[in-house]
Coordinates of C-alpha atoms in Angstrom, one line a residue:
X314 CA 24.8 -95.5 -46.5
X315 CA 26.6 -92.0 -46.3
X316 CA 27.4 -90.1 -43.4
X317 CA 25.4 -86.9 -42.7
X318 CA 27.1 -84.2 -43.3
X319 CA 27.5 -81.5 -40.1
X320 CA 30.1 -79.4 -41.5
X321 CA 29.3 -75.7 -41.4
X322 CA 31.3 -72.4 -40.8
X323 CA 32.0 -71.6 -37.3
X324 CA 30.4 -68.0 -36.3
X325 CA 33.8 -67.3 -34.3
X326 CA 36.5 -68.8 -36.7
X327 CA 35.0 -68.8 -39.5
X328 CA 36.7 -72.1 -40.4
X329 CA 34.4 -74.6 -42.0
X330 CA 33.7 -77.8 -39.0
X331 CA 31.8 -79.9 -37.8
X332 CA 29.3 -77.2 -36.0
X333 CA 26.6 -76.8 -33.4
X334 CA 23.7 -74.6 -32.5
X335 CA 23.3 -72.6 -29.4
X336 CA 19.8 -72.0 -28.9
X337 CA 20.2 -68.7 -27.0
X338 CA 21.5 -67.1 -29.6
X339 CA 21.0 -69.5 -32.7
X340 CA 24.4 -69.0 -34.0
X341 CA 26.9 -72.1 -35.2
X342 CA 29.8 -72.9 -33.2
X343 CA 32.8 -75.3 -33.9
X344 CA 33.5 -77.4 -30.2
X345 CA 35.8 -75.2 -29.1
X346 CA 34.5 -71.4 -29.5
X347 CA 31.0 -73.4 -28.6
X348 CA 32.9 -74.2 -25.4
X349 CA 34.6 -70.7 -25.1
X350 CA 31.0 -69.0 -26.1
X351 CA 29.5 -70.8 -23.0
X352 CA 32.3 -69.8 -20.8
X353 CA 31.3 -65.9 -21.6
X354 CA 27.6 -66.8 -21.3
X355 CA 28.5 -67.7 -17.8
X356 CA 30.9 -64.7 -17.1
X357 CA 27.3 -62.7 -17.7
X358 CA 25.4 -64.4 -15.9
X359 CA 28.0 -64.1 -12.9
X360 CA 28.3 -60.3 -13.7
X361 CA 24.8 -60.1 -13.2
X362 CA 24.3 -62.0 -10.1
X363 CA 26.8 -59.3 -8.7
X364 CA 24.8 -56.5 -9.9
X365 CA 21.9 -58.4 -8.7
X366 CA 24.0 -58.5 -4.9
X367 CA 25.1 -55.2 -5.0
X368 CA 21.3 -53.7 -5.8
X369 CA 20.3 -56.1 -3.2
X370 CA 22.2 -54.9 -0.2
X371 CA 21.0 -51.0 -1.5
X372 CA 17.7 -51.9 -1.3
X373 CA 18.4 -53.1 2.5
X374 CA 20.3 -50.0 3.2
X375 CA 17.3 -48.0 2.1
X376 CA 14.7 -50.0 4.5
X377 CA 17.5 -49.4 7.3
X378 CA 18.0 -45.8 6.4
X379 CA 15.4 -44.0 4.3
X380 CA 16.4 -40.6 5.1
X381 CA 18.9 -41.5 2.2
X382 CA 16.1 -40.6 0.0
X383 CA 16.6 -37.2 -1.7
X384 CA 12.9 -36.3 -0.7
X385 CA 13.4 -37.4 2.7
X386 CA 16.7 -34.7 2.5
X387 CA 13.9 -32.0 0.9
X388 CA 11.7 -32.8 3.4
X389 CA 14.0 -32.1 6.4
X390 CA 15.1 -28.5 4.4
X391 CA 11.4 -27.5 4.3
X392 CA 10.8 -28.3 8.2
X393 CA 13.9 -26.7 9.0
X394 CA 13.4 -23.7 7.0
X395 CA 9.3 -23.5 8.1
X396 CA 10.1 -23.7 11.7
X397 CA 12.5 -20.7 11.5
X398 CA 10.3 -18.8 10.2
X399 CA 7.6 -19.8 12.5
X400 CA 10.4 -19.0 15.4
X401 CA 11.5 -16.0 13.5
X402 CA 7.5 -14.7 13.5
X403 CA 6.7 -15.7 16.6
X404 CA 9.2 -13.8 18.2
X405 CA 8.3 -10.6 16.1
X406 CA 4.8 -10.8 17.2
X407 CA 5.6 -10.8 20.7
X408 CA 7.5 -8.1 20.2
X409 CA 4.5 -6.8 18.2
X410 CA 2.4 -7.6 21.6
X411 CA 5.1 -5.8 24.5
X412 CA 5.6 -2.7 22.3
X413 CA 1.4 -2.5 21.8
X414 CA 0.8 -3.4 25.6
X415 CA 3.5 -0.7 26.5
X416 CA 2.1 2.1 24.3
X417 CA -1.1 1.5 25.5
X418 CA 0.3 2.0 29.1
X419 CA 1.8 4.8 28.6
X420 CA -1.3 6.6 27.1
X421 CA -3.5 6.2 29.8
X422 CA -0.8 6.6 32.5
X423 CA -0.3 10.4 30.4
X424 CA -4.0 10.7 30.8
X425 CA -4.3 10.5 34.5
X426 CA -0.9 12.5 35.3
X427 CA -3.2 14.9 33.0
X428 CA -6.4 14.5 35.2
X429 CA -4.2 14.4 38.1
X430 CA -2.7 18.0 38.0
X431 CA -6.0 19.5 37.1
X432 CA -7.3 18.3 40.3
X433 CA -4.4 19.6 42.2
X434 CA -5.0 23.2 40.4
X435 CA -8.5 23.1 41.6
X436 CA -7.4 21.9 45.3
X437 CA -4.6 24.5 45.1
X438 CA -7.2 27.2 43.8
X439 CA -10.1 26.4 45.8
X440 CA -12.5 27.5 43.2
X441 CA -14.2 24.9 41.5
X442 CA -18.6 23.5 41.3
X443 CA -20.4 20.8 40.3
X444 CA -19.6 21.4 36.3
X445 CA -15.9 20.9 37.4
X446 CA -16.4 17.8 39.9
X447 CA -18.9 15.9 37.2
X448 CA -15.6 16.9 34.3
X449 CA -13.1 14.9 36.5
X450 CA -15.5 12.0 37.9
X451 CA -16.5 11.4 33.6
X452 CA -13.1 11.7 32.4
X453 CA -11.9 9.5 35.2
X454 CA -14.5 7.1 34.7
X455 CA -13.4 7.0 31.1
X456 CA -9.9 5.8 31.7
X457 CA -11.0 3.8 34.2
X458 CA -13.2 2.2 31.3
X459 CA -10.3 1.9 29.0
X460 CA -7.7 0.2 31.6
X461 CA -10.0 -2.2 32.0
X462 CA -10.6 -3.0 28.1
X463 CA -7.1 -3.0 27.9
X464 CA -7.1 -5.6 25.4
X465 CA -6.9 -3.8 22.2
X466 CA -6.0 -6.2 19.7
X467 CA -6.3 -9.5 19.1
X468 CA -5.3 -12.7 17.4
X469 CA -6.2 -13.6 13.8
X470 CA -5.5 -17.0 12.4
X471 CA -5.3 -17.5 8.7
X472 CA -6.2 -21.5 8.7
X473 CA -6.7 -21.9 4.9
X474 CA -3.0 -22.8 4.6
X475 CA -1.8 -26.0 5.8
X476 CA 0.3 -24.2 8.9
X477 CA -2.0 -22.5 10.7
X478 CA -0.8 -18.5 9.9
X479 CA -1.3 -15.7 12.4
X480 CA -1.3 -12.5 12.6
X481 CA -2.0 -9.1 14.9
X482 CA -5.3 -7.3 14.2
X483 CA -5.0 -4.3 16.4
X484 CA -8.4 -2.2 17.0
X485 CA -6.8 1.1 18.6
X486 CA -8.8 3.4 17.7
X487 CA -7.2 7.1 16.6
X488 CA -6.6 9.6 19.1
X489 CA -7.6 11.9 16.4
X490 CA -11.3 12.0 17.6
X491 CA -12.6 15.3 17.9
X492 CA -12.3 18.9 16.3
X493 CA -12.8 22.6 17.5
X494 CA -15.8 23.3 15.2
X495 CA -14.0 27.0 14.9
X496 CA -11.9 27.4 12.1
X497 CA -8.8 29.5 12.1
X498 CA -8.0 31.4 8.6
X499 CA -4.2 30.4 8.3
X500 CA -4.1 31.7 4.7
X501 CA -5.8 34.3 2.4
X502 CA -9.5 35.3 4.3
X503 CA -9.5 38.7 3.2
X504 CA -12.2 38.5 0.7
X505 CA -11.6 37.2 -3.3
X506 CA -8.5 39.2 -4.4
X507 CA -5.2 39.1 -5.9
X508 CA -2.8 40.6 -3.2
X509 CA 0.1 38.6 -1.1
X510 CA -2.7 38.3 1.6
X511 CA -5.5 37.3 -0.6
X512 CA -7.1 34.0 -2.7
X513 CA -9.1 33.7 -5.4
X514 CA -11.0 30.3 -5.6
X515 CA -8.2 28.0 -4.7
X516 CA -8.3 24.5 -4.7
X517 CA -5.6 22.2 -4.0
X518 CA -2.8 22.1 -1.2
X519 CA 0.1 20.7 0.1
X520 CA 2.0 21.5 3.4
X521 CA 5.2 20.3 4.2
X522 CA 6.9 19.4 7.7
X523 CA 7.4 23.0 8.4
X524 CA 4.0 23.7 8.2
X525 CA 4.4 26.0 5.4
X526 CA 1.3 25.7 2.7
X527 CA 1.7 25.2 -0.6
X528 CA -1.7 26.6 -2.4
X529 CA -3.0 26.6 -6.1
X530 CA -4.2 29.9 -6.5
X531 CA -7.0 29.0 -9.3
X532 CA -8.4 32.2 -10.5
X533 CA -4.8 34.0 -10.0
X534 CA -3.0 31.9 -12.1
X535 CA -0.4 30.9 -9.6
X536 CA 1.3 28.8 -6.8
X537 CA 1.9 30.8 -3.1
X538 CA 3.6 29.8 -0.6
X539 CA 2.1 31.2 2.8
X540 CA 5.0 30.3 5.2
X541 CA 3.5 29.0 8.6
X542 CA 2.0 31.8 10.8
X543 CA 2.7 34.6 8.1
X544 CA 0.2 37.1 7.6
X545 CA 0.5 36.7 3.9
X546 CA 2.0 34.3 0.8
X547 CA 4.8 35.0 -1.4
X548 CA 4.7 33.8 -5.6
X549 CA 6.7 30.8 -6.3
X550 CA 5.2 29.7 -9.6
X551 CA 3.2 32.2 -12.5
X552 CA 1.6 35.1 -11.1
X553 CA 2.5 36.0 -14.6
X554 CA -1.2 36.6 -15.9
X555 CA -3.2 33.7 -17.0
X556 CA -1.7 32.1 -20.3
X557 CA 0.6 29.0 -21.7
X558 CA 3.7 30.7 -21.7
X559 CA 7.0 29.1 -19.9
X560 CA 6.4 31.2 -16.8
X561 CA 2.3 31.5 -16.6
X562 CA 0.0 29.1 -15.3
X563 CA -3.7 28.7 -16.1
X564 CA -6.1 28.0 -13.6
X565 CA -3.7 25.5 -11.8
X566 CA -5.7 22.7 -9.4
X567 CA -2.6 21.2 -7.7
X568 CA 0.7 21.6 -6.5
X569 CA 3.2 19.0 -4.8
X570 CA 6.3 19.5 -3.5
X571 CA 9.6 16.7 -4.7
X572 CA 10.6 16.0 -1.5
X573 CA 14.3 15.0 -3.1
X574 CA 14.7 18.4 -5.2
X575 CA 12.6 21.0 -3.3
X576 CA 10.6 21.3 -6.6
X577 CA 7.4 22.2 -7.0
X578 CA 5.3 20.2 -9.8
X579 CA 1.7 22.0 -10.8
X580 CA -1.2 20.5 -12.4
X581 CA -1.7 23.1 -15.2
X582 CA -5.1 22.3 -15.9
X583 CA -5.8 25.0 -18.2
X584 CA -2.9 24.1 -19.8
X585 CA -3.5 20.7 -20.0
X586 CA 0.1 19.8 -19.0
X587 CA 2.1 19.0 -15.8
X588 CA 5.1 21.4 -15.0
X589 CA 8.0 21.5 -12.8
X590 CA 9.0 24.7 -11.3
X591 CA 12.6 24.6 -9.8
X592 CA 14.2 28.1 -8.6
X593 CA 11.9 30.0 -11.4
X594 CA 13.0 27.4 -13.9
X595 CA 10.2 25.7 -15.8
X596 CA 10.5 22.5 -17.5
X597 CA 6.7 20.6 -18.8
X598 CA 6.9 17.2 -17.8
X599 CA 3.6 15.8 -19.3
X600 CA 2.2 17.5 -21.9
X601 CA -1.3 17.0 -23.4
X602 CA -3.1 15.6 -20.2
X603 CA -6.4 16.8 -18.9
X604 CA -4.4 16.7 -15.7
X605 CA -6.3 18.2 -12.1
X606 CA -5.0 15.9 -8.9
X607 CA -1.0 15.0 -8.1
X608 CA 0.4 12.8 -5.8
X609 CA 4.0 11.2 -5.3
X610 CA 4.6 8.1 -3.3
X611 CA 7.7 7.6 -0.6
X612 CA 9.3 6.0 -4.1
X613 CA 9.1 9.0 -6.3
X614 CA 6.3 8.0 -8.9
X615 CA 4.3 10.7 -9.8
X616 CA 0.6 10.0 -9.7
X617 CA -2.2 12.4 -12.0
X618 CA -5.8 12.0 -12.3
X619 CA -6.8 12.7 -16.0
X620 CA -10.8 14.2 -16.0
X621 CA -11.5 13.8 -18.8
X622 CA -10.1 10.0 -19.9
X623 CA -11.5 9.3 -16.7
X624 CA -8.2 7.9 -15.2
X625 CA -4.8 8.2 -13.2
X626 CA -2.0 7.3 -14.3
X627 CA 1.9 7.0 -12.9
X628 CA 5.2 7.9 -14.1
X629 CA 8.7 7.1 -12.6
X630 CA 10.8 9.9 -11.3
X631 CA 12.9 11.3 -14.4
X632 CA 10.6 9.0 -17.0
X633 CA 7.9 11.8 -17.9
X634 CA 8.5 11.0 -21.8
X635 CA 6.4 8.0 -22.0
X636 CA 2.8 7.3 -21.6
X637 CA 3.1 6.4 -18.2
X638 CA 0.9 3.4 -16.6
X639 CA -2.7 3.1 -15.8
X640 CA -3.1 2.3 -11.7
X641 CA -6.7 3.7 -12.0
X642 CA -9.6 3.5 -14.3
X643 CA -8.6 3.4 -17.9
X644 CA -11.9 1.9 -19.0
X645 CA -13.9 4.6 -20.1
X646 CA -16.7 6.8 -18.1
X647 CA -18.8 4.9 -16.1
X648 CA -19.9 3.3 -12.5
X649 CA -18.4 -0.1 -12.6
X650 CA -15.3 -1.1 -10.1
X651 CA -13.2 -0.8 -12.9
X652 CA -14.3 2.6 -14.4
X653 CA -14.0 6.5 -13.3
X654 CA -16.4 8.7 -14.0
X655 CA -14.5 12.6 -13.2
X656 CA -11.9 11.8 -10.9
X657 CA -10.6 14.5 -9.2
X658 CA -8.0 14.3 -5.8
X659 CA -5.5 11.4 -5.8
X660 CA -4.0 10.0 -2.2
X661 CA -1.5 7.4 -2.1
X662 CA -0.3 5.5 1.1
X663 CA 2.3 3.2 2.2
X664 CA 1.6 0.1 -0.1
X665 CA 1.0 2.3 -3.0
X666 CA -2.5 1.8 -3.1
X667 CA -4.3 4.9 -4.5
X668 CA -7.0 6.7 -3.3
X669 CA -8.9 8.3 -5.9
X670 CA -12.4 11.0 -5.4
X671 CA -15.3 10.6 -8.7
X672 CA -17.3 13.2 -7.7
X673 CA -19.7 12.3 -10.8
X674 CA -20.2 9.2 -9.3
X675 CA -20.1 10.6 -5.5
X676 CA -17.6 8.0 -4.4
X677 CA -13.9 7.0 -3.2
X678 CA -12.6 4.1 -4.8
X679 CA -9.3 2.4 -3.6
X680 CA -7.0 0.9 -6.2
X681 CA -4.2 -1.7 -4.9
X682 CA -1.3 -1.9 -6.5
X683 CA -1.7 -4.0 -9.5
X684 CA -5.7 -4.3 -9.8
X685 CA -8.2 -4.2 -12.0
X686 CA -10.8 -3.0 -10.3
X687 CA -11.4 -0.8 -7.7
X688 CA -13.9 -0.9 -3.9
X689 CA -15.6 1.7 -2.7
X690 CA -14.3 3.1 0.2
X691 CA -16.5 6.2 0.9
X692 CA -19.9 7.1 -0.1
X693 CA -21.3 5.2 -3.2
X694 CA -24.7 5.3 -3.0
X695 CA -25.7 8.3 -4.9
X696 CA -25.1 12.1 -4.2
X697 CA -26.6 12.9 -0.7
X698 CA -26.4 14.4 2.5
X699 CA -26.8 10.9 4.7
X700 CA -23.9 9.6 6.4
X701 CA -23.3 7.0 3.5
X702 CA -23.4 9.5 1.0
X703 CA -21.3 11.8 -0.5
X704 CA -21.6 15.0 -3.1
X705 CA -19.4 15.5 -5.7
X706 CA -16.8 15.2 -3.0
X707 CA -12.5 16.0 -4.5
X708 CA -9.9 16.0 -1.7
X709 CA -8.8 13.0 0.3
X710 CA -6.3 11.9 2.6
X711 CA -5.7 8.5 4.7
X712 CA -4.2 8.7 8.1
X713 CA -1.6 5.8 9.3
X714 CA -4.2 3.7 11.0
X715 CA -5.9 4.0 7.2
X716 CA -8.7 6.3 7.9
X717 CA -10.4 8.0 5.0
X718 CA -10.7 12.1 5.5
X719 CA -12.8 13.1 2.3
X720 CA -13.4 16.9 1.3
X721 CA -16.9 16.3 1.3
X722 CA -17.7 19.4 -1.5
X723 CA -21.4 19.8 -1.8
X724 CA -22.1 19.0 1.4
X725 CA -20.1 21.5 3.2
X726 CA -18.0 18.9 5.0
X727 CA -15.4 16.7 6.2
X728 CA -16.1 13.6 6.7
X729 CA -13.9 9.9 8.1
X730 CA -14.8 7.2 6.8
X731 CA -13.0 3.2 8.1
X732 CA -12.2 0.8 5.7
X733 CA -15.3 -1.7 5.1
X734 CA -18.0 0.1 7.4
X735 CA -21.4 1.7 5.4
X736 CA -21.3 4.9 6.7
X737 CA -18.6 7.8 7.9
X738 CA -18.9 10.1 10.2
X739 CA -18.6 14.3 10.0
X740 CA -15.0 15.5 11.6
X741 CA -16.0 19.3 11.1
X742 CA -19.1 21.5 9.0
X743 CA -21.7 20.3 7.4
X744 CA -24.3 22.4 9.7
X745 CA -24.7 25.6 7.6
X746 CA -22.9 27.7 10.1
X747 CA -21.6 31.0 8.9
X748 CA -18.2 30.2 10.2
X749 CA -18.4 26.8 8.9
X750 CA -17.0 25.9 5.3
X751 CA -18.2 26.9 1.8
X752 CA -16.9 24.6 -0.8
X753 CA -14.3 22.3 0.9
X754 CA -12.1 21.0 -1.8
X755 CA -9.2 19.9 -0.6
X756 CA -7.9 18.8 3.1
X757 CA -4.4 17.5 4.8
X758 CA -3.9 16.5 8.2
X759 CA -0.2 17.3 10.0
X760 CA 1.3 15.5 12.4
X761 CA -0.6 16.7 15.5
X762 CA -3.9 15.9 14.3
X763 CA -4.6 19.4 12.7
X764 CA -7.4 19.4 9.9
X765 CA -5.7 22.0 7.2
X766 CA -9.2 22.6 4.8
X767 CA -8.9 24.2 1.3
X768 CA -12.5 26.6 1.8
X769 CA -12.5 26.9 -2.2
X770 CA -15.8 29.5 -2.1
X771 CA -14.2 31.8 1.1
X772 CA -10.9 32.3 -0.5
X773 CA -9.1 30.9 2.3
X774 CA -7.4 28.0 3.9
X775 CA -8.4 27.3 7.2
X776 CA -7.3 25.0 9.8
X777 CA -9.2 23.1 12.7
X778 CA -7.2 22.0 15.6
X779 CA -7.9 18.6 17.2
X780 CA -8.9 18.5 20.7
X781 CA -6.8 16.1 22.3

């Protein structure tokens, strides 16, 4: 009988042998590489019984030390970084708090030395009645009233977010509370005309920190300046006759002053451009607009209300050859939060949100920076006399506590109006006095609390001082 025959090429030495299988791999082996192929199968398995080991004694390390997780270590950063600025806000609001408490001191303690020396005039005089006596006990009762509401803000906690955010909500009310009903005539007043100490229909105004008043002589044609207390204004723009030369103006409705270049920029609205005026050199900076309010912000932009594209629109300081961008309106004529329907006066404050008067839709809509859409934030419910209405109202300024002043037009008034209530309340006219305004068109409050009011139908500016 023959012998089997187990000879077969070796997979490692390719010499012809007597051969064997390995089942891991089902390759043919002589004895020898079958041998040396098991001794490497074995220096594997030995390599990965170390790795095995060494993973091992990680994973122990972790359950001894998990903060060696990397979102352990973010996890650490983020508390860390939150509790500095919890420690960092904290520490402002309490700041926030003393300086608050310590105004509010300060105030009433002014008040009384006030009250104080007029009741040592009277002692000292000897000459006071019961009109006097009953003045001091009310206003005495009245500061007594506000020591002991002393409290005048409060704390407001934003607990949507996961750390409980809070903030200071302060409800001092403005010291600006009450007006001399009298007007005084601190420009033009001598009847429609075209002399240095005469107006004719003007409309908008700007005063500067001087106090001197910047007016839009309408019908004239030209910008004056009536420096503060003078008996009459000087030309700084036109006064040229009415046309569209260089150096004429026709029927101008604004006028600003750059802060940075002492120039004076004029809504030209008969013009329909916006020009620069700068030591009795004219340059037009937007051309073709149916431009009638201005405004800058503490940036530089230039903000103008368009009347007819029912809009306003900004431009960056030294950028007046582009189309500038929508902050207003844009979306045709119309009612809607989105839409203008005339807008006339522009204010802007602080955080650039602007202020804009429709008075086709008797309103004041605030625009944020950025939005869409507008809110109302005066009048809105139809032309009127009630105290949430307005007619056709144009100027409008915001105080720093954000109180609305509106020029109140067809009602012959100036009325304040608070962020999110239904109704404002009159500052001055509005009573069909003879000494009270006809036509209000534009307004500015200074520093003290003075009302300055553009009295469009009078031919004058006029000012009403607040009673302190």
């Amino acid at each position: 009988m023959a012998m089997a025959n187990n000879k077969r090429k070796c997979f490692t030495c390719d010499r012809e042998n007597n051969t064997y299988t390995c089942e891991g791999c089902s390759k043919r082996f002589c004895f020898m590489d079958l041998a040396e192929h098991q001794h490497r199968l074995n220096d594997e398995l030995n390599h990965i019984s170390h790795g095995y080991n060494e993973f091992k004694q990680i994973i122990n390390e972790h359950k001894q030390n998990p903060q060696n997780y990397s979102f352990i270590e973010q996890i650490d950063q983020w508390e860390r970084i939150s509790i500095e600025k919890i420690q960092e806000k904290a520490q402002n609001l309490r700041e926030v708090i003393v300086k608050s408490s310590q105004t509010f001191i300060n105030d009433i303690e002014k008040k009384f030395n006030d009250l104080n020396k007029q009741i040592q005039q009277l002692q000292k005089a000897n000459d006071f009645n019961e009109i006097n006596l009953n003045y001091l006990k009310n206003e005495l009762t009245e500061i007594t009233e506000e020591l002991d509401s002393s409290s005048n803000i409060s704390i407001q906690q934003n607990r949507q977010s996961f750390i409980s955010d809070i903030s200071i909500i302060s409800f001092k009310k403005s010291k600006f509370n009450k007006w001399k009903q009298n007007p005084i005539i601190v420009a033009g007043g001598n009847e429609e005309g075209q002399n240095l100490n005469q107006l004719n229909s003007p409309v908008g105004m700007f005063i500067d920190k001087n106090k001197n008043i910047f007016i839009a002589d309408r019908d004239n044609h030209r910008i004056v300046e009536w420096k503060c207390n003078a008996k009459e204004g000087q030309i700084i723009a036109g006064g040229n006759g009415e046309g569209d030369r260089i150096d004429q103006l026709y029927c101008p409705t604004d006028v600003i002053v750059d802060q940075q270049n002492y120039s004076i920029i004029i809504a030209d609205n008969g013009n329909r451009r916006v020009i620069q005026w700068l030591n009795q050199n004219q340059q037009i900076l937007i051309d073709d607009i149916d431009c009638y309010g201005l405004a800058m912000d503490k940036h530089g932009f230039l903000y103008v209300s368009d009347i007819v594209k029912d809009e306003v629109r900004r431009w960056k300081m030294g950028e007046y050859n582009n189309e500038g961008i929508i902050v207003a309106g844009g979306n045709g004529e119309g009612d809607q939060l989105n839409q203008l329907n005339c807008p006339d006066c522009v204010f802007v404050d602080e955080d650039q949100s602007v202020y804009v008067s429709e008075s086709n839709n008797h309103r004041v809509m605030k625009w944020t920076k950025g939005a869409k859409e507008g809110t109302v934030a005066a009048g809105g419910n139809g032309g009127g006399r009630n105290l949430n209405q307005l007619f056709e109202p144009e100027g409008v300024f915001v105080d720093n506590l954000g109180k609305i002043y509106v020029a109140d037009c067809d009602n012959h008034r100036i009325t304040r109006w608070c962020e999110g209530k239904e109704e404002g309340e009159i500052v001055v006219g509005g009573n069909g006095e003879e000494n009270e305004l006809n036509g209000p068109v534009d307004l500015f409050l200074d520093d003290e609390g003075n009302v300055y009011v553009t009295d469009y139908s009078n031919h004058q500016i006029v000012k009403f001082e607040v009673v302190l």
